[in-house]
PDB file of C-alpha atoms in Angstrom:
ATOM      1  CA  MET K   8    -129.414   5.996  64.042  1.00  0.00           C
ATOM      2  CA  PRO K   9    -129.699   6.811  67.750  1.00  0.00           C
ATOM      3  CA  GLU K  10    -130.057  10.486  68.619  1.00  0.00           C
ATOM      4  CA  LEU K  11    -127.082  12.235  70.216  1.00  0.00           C
ATOM      5  CA  SER K  12    -127.149  13.996  73.558  1.00  0.00           C
ATOM      6  CA  PRO K  13    -129.627  16.858  73.615  1.00  0.00           C
ATOM      7  CA  ASP K  14    -127.397  18.907  75.944  1.00  0.00           C
ATOM      8  CA  PRO K  15    -125.914  21.665  73.706  1.00  0.00           C
ATOM      9  CA  GLU K  16    -123.166  22.448  76.228  1.00  0.00           C
ATOM     10  CA  ALA K  17    -121.862  18.887  76.407  1.00  0.00           C
ATOM     11  CA  THR K  18    -118.867  17.963  74.368  1.00  0.00           C
ATOM     12  CA  GLY K  19    -117.823  14.499  73.492  1.00  0.00           C
ATOM     13  CA  VAL K  20    -116.539  12.016  70.987  1.00  0.00           C
ATOM     14  CA  VAL K  21    -118.637  10.114  68.514  1.00  0.00           C
ATOM     15  CA  ALA K  22    -117.520   6.496  68.564  1.00  0.00           C
ATOM     16  CA  GLU K  23    -118.676   4.187  65.808  1.00  0.00           C
ATOM     17  CA  SER K  24    -118.573   0.433  66.076  1.00  0.00           C
ATOM     18  CA  GLY K  25    -120.257  -1.441  63.214  1.00  0.00           C
ATOM     19  CA  ALA K  26    -123.775  -0.085  62.807  1.00  0.00           C
ATOM     20  CA  GLU K  27    -123.936   1.350  66.339  1.00  0.00           C
ATOM     21  CA  VAL K  28    -123.125   4.997  66.952  1.00  0.00           C
ATOM     22  CA  ARG K  29    -122.906   6.368  70.469  1.00  0.00           C
ATOM     23  CA  PHE K  30    -122.077   9.762  71.949  1.00  0.00           C
ATOM     24  CA  GLU K  31    -119.835   9.795  74.985  1.00  0.00           C
ATOM     25  CA  ALA K  32    -120.183  12.997  76.941  1.00  0.00           C
ATOM     26  CA  VAL K  33    -117.011  14.178  78.608  1.00  0.00           C
ATOM     27  CA  GLY K  34    -118.181  17.396  80.172  1.00  0.00           C
ATOM     28  CA  ALA K  35    -118.301  21.023  79.116  1.00  0.00           C
ATOM     29  CA  ASP K  36    -114.747  21.820  80.216  1.00  0.00           C
ATOM     30  CA  ALA K  37    -113.084  18.766  78.692  1.00  0.00           C
ATOM     31  CA  ARG K  38    -111.156  18.856  75.439  1.00  0.00           C
ATOM     32  CA  VAL K  39    -110.405  16.169  72.931  1.00  0.00           C
ATOM     33  CA  GLU K  40    -106.783  16.325  71.797  1.00  0.00           C
ATOM     34  CA  PRO K  41    -106.132  15.694  68.083  1.00  0.00           C
ATOM     35  CA  ASP K  42    -103.581  13.038  68.984  1.00  0.00           C
ATOM     36  CA  ASP K  43    -106.312  11.044  70.710  1.00  0.00           C
ATOM     37  CA  LEU K  44    -108.161  10.660  67.409  1.00  0.00           C
ATOM     38  CA  VAL K  45    -105.107   9.452  65.427  1.00  0.00           C
ATOM     39  CA  PRO K  46    -104.475   5.700  65.558  1.00  0.00           C
ATOM     40  CA  GLU K  47    -101.104   4.664  66.855  1.00  0.00           C
ATOM     41  CA  ARG K  48     -98.641   3.399  64.281  1.00  0.00           C
ATOM     42  CA  GLU K  49     -97.129   0.018  64.716  1.00  0.00           C
ATOM     43  CA  GLU K  50     -93.339   0.034  64.843  1.00  0.00           C
ATOM     44  CA  ARG K  51     -91.876  -2.786  62.816  1.00  0.00           C
ATOM     45  CA  ALA K  52     -88.837  -4.432  64.303  1.00  0.00           C
ATOM     46  CA  LEU K  53     -85.892  -5.216  62.070  1.00  0.00           C
ATOM     47  CA  GLY K  54     -85.938  -8.840  61.048  1.00  0.00           C
ATOM     48  CA  THR K  55     -83.345 -11.508  61.646  1.00  0.00           C
ATOM     49  CA  GLY K  56     -82.239 -11.398  58.019  1.00  0.00           C
ATOM     50  CA  PHE K  57     -81.297  -7.728  58.374  1.00  0.00           C
ATOM     51  CA  TRP K  58     -79.026  -8.340  61.352  1.00  0.00           C
ATOM     52  CA  VAL K  59     -77.460 -11.396  59.701  1.00  0.00           C
ATOM     53  CA  ALA K  60     -76.613  -9.288  56.642  1.00  0.00           C
ATOM     54  CA  VAL K  61     -75.239  -6.431  58.739  1.00  0.00           C
ATOM     55  CA  THR K  62     -73.137  -8.816  60.823  1.00  0.00           C
ATOM     56  CA  TRP K  63     -71.715 -10.443  57.703  1.00  0.00           C
ATOM     57  CA  ILE K  64     -70.829  -7.110  56.068  1.00  0.00           C
ATOM     58  CA  VAL K  65     -69.278  -5.641  59.230  1.00  0.00           C
ATOM     59  CA  GLY K  66     -67.305  -8.825  59.880  1.00  0.00           C
ATOM     60  CA  LEU K  67     -66.010  -8.911  56.302  1.00  0.00           C
ATOM     61  CA  VAL K  68     -64.932  -5.261  56.459  1.00  0.00           C
ATOM     62  CA  VAL K  69     -63.154  -5.769  59.790  1.00  0.00           C
ATOM     63  CA  LEU K  70     -61.348  -8.860  58.520  1.00  0.00           C
ATOM     64  CA  ALA K  71     -60.343  -7.091  55.311  1.00  0.00           C
ATOM     65  CA  VAL K  72     -58.977  -4.047  57.125  1.00  0.00           C
ATOM     66  CA  LEU K  73     -57.077  -6.077  59.740  1.00  0.00           C
ATOM     67  CA  ALA K  74     -55.909  -8.855  57.393  1.00  0.00           C
ATOM     68  CA  PRO K  75     -52.152  -8.029  57.598  1.00  0.00           C
ATOM     69  CA  TRP K  76     -52.195  -8.320  61.395  1.00  0.00           C
ATOM     70  CA  LEU K  77     -54.526 -11.277  61.927  1.00  0.00           C
ATOM     71  CA  PRO K  78     -52.674 -14.504  62.796  1.00  0.00           C
ATOM     72  CA  PHE K  79     -55.221 -16.798  61.132  1.00  0.00           C
ATOM     73  CA  VAL K  80     -55.087 -15.000  57.762  1.00  0.00           C
ATOM     74  CA  ASP K  81     -52.159 -16.458  55.816  1.00  0.00           C
ATOM     75  CA  ASP K  82     -50.341 -15.233  52.746  1.00  0.00           C
ATOM     76  CA  PRO K  83     -52.833 -15.591  49.851  1.00  0.00           C
ATOM     77  CA  GLU K  84     -50.039 -16.640  47.482  1.00  0.00           C
ATOM     78  CA  ALA K  85     -48.537 -19.284  49.790  1.00  0.00           C
ATOM     79  CA  ILE K  86     -48.670 -22.783  48.299  1.00  0.00           C
ATOM     80  CA  SER K  87     -48.688 -25.936  50.423  1.00  0.00           C
ATOM     81  CA  ALA K  88     -49.108 -29.606  49.625  1.00  0.00           C
ATOM     82  CA  GLU K  89     -51.707 -29.950  52.413  1.00  0.00           C
ATOM     83  CA  GLY K  90     -53.915 -27.309  50.798  1.00  0.00           C
ATOM     84  CA  LEU K  91     -54.049 -28.972  47.400  1.00  0.00           C
ATOM     85  CA  GLU K  92     -57.810 -29.167  46.735  1.00  0.00           C
ATOM     86  CA  ALA K  93     -58.316 -29.503  50.488  1.00  0.00           C
ATOM     87  CA  VAL K  94     -61.816 -29.648  51.898  1.00  0.00           C
ATOM     88  CA  PRO K  95     -62.894 -27.111  54.550  1.00  0.00           C
ATOM     89  CA  SER K  96     -61.216 -27.943  57.865  1.00  0.00           C
ATOM     90  CA  ALA K  97     -59.649 -26.311  60.939  1.00  0.00           C
ATOM     91  CA  ASP K  98     -56.489 -25.517  58.943  1.00  0.00           C
ATOM     92  CA  PHE K  99     -58.236 -24.481  55.721  1.00  0.00           C
ATOM     93  CA  TRP K 100     -61.547 -22.880  56.665  1.00  0.00           C
ATOM     94  CA  PHE K 101     -62.783 -22.518  53.067  1.00  0.00           C
ATOM     95  CA  GLY K 102     -60.642 -25.332  51.710  1.00  0.00           C
ATOM     96  CA  GLY K 103     -57.790 -25.074  49.212  1.00  0.00           C
ATOM     97  CA  ASP K 104     -57.618 -24.447  45.468  1.00  0.00           C
ATOM     98  CA  ASP K 105     -56.105 -26.609  42.755  1.00  0.00           C
ATOM     99  CA  ILE K 106     -52.533 -25.452  43.458  1.00  0.00           C
ATOM    100  CA  GLY K 107     -52.651 -25.524  47.260  1.00  0.00           C
ATOM    101  CA  ARG K 108     -53.526 -21.934  48.203  1.00  0.00           C
ATOM    102  CA  ASP K 109     -55.792 -21.144  51.153  1.00  0.00           C
ATOM    103  CA  ILE K 110     -59.144 -19.939  49.777  1.00  0.00           C
ATOM    104  CA  PHE K 111     -60.112 -18.172  53.027  1.00  0.00           C
ATOM    105  CA  SER K 112     -56.991 -16.005  52.927  1.00  0.00           C
ATOM    106  CA  ARG K 113     -57.553 -15.225  49.273  1.00  0.00           C
ATOM    107  CA  VAL K 114     -61.162 -14.183  49.994  1.00  0.00           C
ATOM    108  CA  ILE K 115     -60.087 -11.810  52.785  1.00  0.00           C
ATOM    109  CA  TRP K 116     -57.254 -10.245  50.788  1.00  0.00           C
ATOM    110  CA  GLY K 117     -59.509 -10.030  47.742  1.00  0.00           C
ATOM    111  CA  ALA K 118     -62.083  -8.192  49.852  1.00  0.00           C
ATOM    112  CA  ARG K 119     -59.462  -5.525  50.613  1.00  0.00           C
ATOM    113  CA  VAL K 120     -59.072  -4.799  46.910  1.00  0.00           C
ATOM    114  CA  SER K 121     -62.824  -4.937  46.222  1.00  0.00           C
ATOM    115  CA  LEU K 122     -63.662  -2.575  49.086  1.00  0.00           C
ATOM    116  CA  PHE K 123     -60.969  -0.124  48.043  1.00  0.00           C
ATOM    117  CA  ILE K 124     -62.166  -0.082  44.434  1.00  0.00           C
ATOM    118  CA  GLY K 125     -65.848   0.198  45.375  1.00  0.00           C
ATOM    119  CA  VAL K 126     -65.485   2.928  48.002  1.00  0.00           C
ATOM    120  CA  THR K 127     -62.963   4.999  46.044  1.00  0.00           C
ATOM    121  CA  SER K 128     -64.862   4.920  42.752  1.00  0.00           C
ATOM    122  CA  VAL K 129     -68.150   5.824  44.455  1.00  0.00           C
ATOM    123  CA  LEU K 130     -66.592   8.753  46.334  1.00  0.00           C
ATOM    124  CA  LEU K 131     -64.911  10.079  43.206  1.00  0.00           C
ATOM    125  CA  GLY K 132     -68.128   9.628  41.228  1.00  0.00           C
ATOM    126  CA  PHE K 133     -70.073  11.539  43.885  1.00  0.00           C
ATOM    127  CA  LEU K 134     -67.507  14.329  43.868  1.00  0.00           C
ATOM    128  CA  LEU K 135     -67.165  14.738  40.103  1.00  0.00           C
ATOM    129  CA  GLY K 136     -70.664  13.815  38.931  1.00  0.00           C
ATOM    130  CA  GLY K 137     -72.314  15.685  41.784  1.00  0.00           C
ATOM    131  CA  SER K 138     -70.267  18.813  41.101  1.00  0.00           C
ATOM    132  CA  ILE K 139     -71.137  18.768  37.395  1.00  0.00           C
ATOM    133  CA  GLY K 140     -74.850  18.236  38.015  1.00  0.00           C
ATOM    134  CA  LEU K 141     -75.003  20.775  40.845  1.00  0.00           C
ATOM    135  CA  THR K 142     -73.350  23.590  38.900  1.00  0.00           C
ATOM    136  CA  ALA K 143     -75.150  22.769  35.646  1.00  0.00           C
ATOM    137  CA  GLY K 144     -78.574  22.754  37.310  1.00  0.00           C
ATOM    138  CA  TYR K 145     -77.966  25.945  39.282  1.00  0.00           C
ATOM    139  CA  PHE K 146     -76.170  28.182  36.788  1.00  0.00           C
ATOM    140  CA  GLY K 147     -77.646  26.795  33.558  1.00  0.00           C
ATOM    141  CA  GLY K 148     -76.689  28.496  30.323  1.00  0.00           C
ATOM    142  CA  ARG K 149     -74.033  27.270  27.924  1.00  0.00           C
ATOM    143  CA  PHE K 150     -72.210  25.272  30.571  1.00  0.00           C
ATOM    144  CA  GLU K 151     -75.344  23.221  31.261  1.00  0.00           C
ATOM    145  CA  LYS K 152     -75.825  22.469  27.553  1.00  0.00           C
ATOM    146  CA  VAL K 153     -72.226  21.374  27.039  1.00  0.00           C
ATOM    147  CA  ALA K 154     -72.005  19.362  30.284  1.00  0.00           C
ATOM    148  CA  MET K 155     -75.318  17.567  29.865  1.00  0.00           C
ATOM    149  CA  GLY K 156     -74.605  16.939  26.201  1.00  0.00           C
ATOM    150  CA  ALA K 157     -71.382  15.201  27.192  1.00  0.00           C
ATOM    151  CA  MET K 158     -73.249  13.154  29.790  1.00  0.00           C
ATOM    152  CA  ASP K 159     -75.818  12.105  27.177  1.00  0.00           C
ATOM    153  CA  VAL K 160     -73.034  10.957  24.860  1.00  0.00           C
ATOM    154  CA  MET K 161     -71.502   8.850  27.642  1.00  0.00           C
ATOM    155  CA  LEU K 162     -74.885   7.350  28.526  1.00  0.00           C
ATOM    156  CA  ALA K 163     -75.450   6.412  24.881  1.00  0.00           C
ATOM    157  CA  PHE K 164     -72.791   3.712  25.212  1.00  0.00           C
ATOM    158  CA  PRO K 165     -73.612   0.538  27.152  1.00  0.00           C
ATOM    159  CA  ALA K 166     -71.611   0.463  30.378  1.00  0.00           C
ATOM    160  CA  LEU K 167     -69.815  -2.788  29.549  1.00  0.00           C
ATOM    161  CA  VAL K 168     -68.849  -1.633  26.051  1.00  0.00           C
ATOM    162  CA  LEU K 169     -67.585   1.679  27.389  1.00  0.00           C
ATOM    163  CA  ALA K 170     -65.580  -0.076  30.110  1.00  0.00           C
ATOM    164  CA  LEU K 171     -63.947  -2.418  27.582  1.00  0.00           C
ATOM    165  CA  ALA K 172     -63.141   0.520  25.316  1.00  0.00           C
ATOM    166  CA  LEU K 173     -61.514   2.403  28.191  1.00  0.00           C
ATOM    167  CA  VAL K 174     -59.472  -0.649  29.208  1.00  0.00           C
ATOM    168  CA  THR K 175     -58.259  -1.071  25.625  1.00  0.00           C
ATOM    169  CA  PHE K 176     -57.393   2.611  25.364  1.00  0.00           C
ATOM    170  CA  LEU K 177     -55.536   2.695  28.687  1.00  0.00           C
ATOM    171  CA  ASN K 178     -53.548  -0.444  27.783  1.00  0.00           C
ATOM    172  CA  ALA K 179     -52.896   0.376  24.138  1.00  0.00           C
ATOM    173  CA  ASP K 180     -49.121   0.277  24.669  1.00  0.00           C
ATOM    174  CA  ALA K 181     -49.216  -3.026  26.564  1.00  0.00           C
ATOM    175  CA  GLY K 182     -51.308  -4.709  23.884  1.00  0.00           C
ATOM    176  CA  ASP K 183     -53.522  -6.657  26.325  1.00  0.00           C
ATOM    177  CA  GLN K 184     -56.821  -6.336  28.156  1.00  0.00           C
ATOM    178  CA  GLY K 185     -55.379  -6.336  31.675  1.00  0.00           C
ATOM    179  CA  ALA K 186     -56.068  -3.440  34.021  1.00  0.00           C
ATOM    180  CA  SER K 187     -54.452  -2.315  37.246  1.00  0.00           C
ATOM    181  CA  VAL K 188     -56.358  -1.349  40.370  1.00  0.00           C
ATOM    182  CA  GLY K 189     -55.959   2.332  39.582  1.00  0.00           C
ATOM    183  CA  GLN K 190     -57.320   1.828  36.076  1.00  0.00           C
ATOM    184  CA  VAL K 191     -60.336  -0.075  37.389  1.00  0.00           C
ATOM    185  CA  VAL K 192     -61.063   2.756  39.844  1.00  0.00           C
ATOM    186  CA  LEU K 193     -60.784   5.299  37.023  1.00  0.00           C
ATOM    187  CA  ILE K 194     -63.072   3.325  34.708  1.00  0.00           C
ATOM    188  CA  LEU K 195     -65.767   2.795  37.355  1.00  0.00           C
ATOM    189  CA  THR K 196     -65.582   6.469  38.287  1.00  0.00           C
ATOM    190  CA  ILE K 197     -66.109   7.494  34.651  1.00  0.00           C
ATOM    191  CA  LEU K 198     -69.056   5.099  34.360  1.00  0.00           C
ATOM    192  CA  SER K 199     -70.729   6.525  37.485  1.00  0.00           C
ATOM    193  CA  ILE K 200     -70.362  10.204  36.564  1.00  0.00           C
ATOM    194  CA  PRO K 201     -73.139  10.562  33.897  1.00  0.00           C
ATOM    195  CA  ALA K 202     -75.969   9.053  35.952  1.00  0.00           C
ATOM    196  CA  LEU K 203     -74.960  10.994  39.070  1.00  0.00           C
ATOM    197  CA  ALA K 204     -74.675  14.229  37.102  1.00  0.00           C
ATOM    198  CA  ARG K 205     -78.131  13.897  35.551  1.00  0.00           C
ATOM    199  CA  ILE K 206     -79.857  12.983  38.816  1.00  0.00           C
ATOM    200  CA  THR K 207     -78.102  15.808  40.665  1.00  0.00           C
ATOM    201  CA  ARG K 208     -78.984  18.309  37.948  1.00  0.00           C
ATOM    202  CA  ALA K 209     -82.675  17.322  38.018  1.00  0.00           C
ATOM    203  CA  ALA K 210     -82.835  17.679  41.803  1.00  0.00           C
ATOM    204  CA  THR K 211     -80.954  20.982  41.671  1.00  0.00           C
ATOM    205  CA  LEU K 212     -83.402  22.405  39.123  1.00  0.00           C
ATOM    206  CA  THR K 213     -86.231  21.584  41.513  1.00  0.00           C
ATOM    207  CA  TYR K 214     -84.713  23.009  44.679  1.00  0.00           C
ATOM    208  CA  SER K 215     -83.170  26.097  43.063  1.00  0.00           C
ATOM    209  CA  GLN K 216     -86.702  27.445  42.517  1.00  0.00           C
ATOM    210  CA  ARG K 217     -87.876  26.854  46.086  1.00  0.00           C
ATOM    211  CA  GLU K 218     -88.792  29.643  48.486  1.00  0.00           C
ATOM    212  CA  PHE K 219     -85.862  29.142  50.874  1.00  0.00           C
ATOM    213  CA  VAL K 220     -83.394  29.573  47.999  1.00  0.00           C
ATOM    214  CA  THR K 221     -85.182  32.737  46.872  1.00  0.00           C
ATOM    215  CA  ALA K 222     -85.110  34.033  50.446  1.00  0.00           C
ATOM    216  CA  ALA K 223     -81.385  33.305  50.783  1.00  0.00           C
ATOM    217  CA  ARG K 224     -80.725  35.070  47.480  1.00  0.00           C
ATOM    218  CA  ALA K 225     -82.791  38.073  48.625  1.00  0.00           C
ATOM    219  CA  LEU K 226     -80.771  38.275  51.849  1.00  0.00           C
ATOM    220  CA  GLY K 227     -77.587  38.614  49.818  1.00  0.00           C
ATOM    221  CA  ALA K 228     -76.209  35.073  50.091  1.00  0.00           C
ATOM    222  CA  ARG K 229     -73.606  34.211  47.478  1.00  0.00           C
ATOM    223  CA  ASP K 230     -74.057  31.433  44.967  1.00  0.00           C
ATOM    224  CA  MET K 231     -71.513  29.122  46.587  1.00  0.00           C
ATOM    225  CA  ARG K 232     -73.161  29.515  49.980  1.00  0.00           C
ATOM    226  CA  ILE K 233     -76.588  28.757  48.477  1.00  0.00           C
ATOM    227  CA  LEU K 234     -75.214  25.686  46.726  1.00  0.00           C
ATOM    228  CA  TRP K 235     -73.405  24.419  49.810  1.00  0.00           C
ATOM    229  CA  ARG K 236     -75.898  25.264  52.553  1.00  0.00           C
ATOM    230  CA  GLU K 237     -79.309  25.249  50.873  1.00  0.00           C
ATOM    231  CA  ILE K 238     -79.281  22.970  47.826  1.00  0.00           C
ATOM    232  CA  LEU K 239     -76.614  20.324  48.456  1.00  0.00           C
ATOM    233  CA  PRO K 240     -78.212  18.843  51.637  1.00  0.00           C
ATOM    234  CA  ASN K 241     -81.453  18.360  49.682  1.00  0.00           C
ATOM    235  CA  VAL K 242     -79.932  16.703  46.614  1.00  0.00           C
ATOM    236  CA  ILE K 243     -77.784  14.194  48.522  1.00  0.00           C
ATOM    237  CA  PRO K 244     -80.685  11.692  49.008  1.00  0.00           C
ATOM    238  CA  PRO K 245     -81.439  11.537  45.255  1.00  0.00           C
ATOM    239  CA  MET K 246     -77.719  11.138  44.617  1.00  0.00           C
ATOM    240  CA  ALA K 247     -77.551   8.283  47.108  1.00  0.00           C
ATOM    241  CA  SER K 248     -80.419   6.535  45.314  1.00  0.00           C
ATOM    242  CA  CYS K 249     -78.230   6.414  42.219  1.00  0.00           C
ATOM    243  CA  LEU K 250     -76.052   3.827  43.999  1.00  0.00           C
ATOM    244  CA  LEU K 251     -78.759   1.290  43.154  1.00  0.00           C
ATOM    245  CA  TYR K 252     -78.332   2.030  39.456  1.00  0.00           C
TER     246      TYR K 252
END
């Protein structure tokens, strides 16, 4: 290996390339910044597939929200002889079904119902499941045992079996398996509560023992302020990950 500069007052950077090592003197008064020694990270651009997906989702949401006022979105229940099993065309963009209804209009109006059910059930699940997990993880005690025991019982049932049981129970008087939009929202909310509660409780147990929570408690902060200002912002990301469940 080649010897480095014998000047003890010289400062520099050792640069290595393969088997060769060299010392580059930069003078006694020069400094090497730490950022100069860290390689630059490559920024990855979002791919075409990402923007296609975003455009499709945004367009579908806009069409669903504005469906009653758009002139090219017809009544989804309107029946016409021209639309009877029609192929996609300028008049029937997605074609027609077997009784002459416009499939494009039915997709847009169906998206309104799907978006309402999905958004409402998720928000209610976040509110109820998050509240149960947050309070159970922070306060503990008998409430935590009872609440988490109930969540374990709900998780013991497969989601589909539990949903069918709830539909049957809610429609016991009607004697059928049909469900209204409100009942579907209620059932999906109930199904989302246990997983959200357990994830929120686990994250709350972790953050409730952190130094910033201890400092806030030492400064006289109340429990609700600690939950709202210190713990909740940190447990929201784990709660959001439960959407993939």
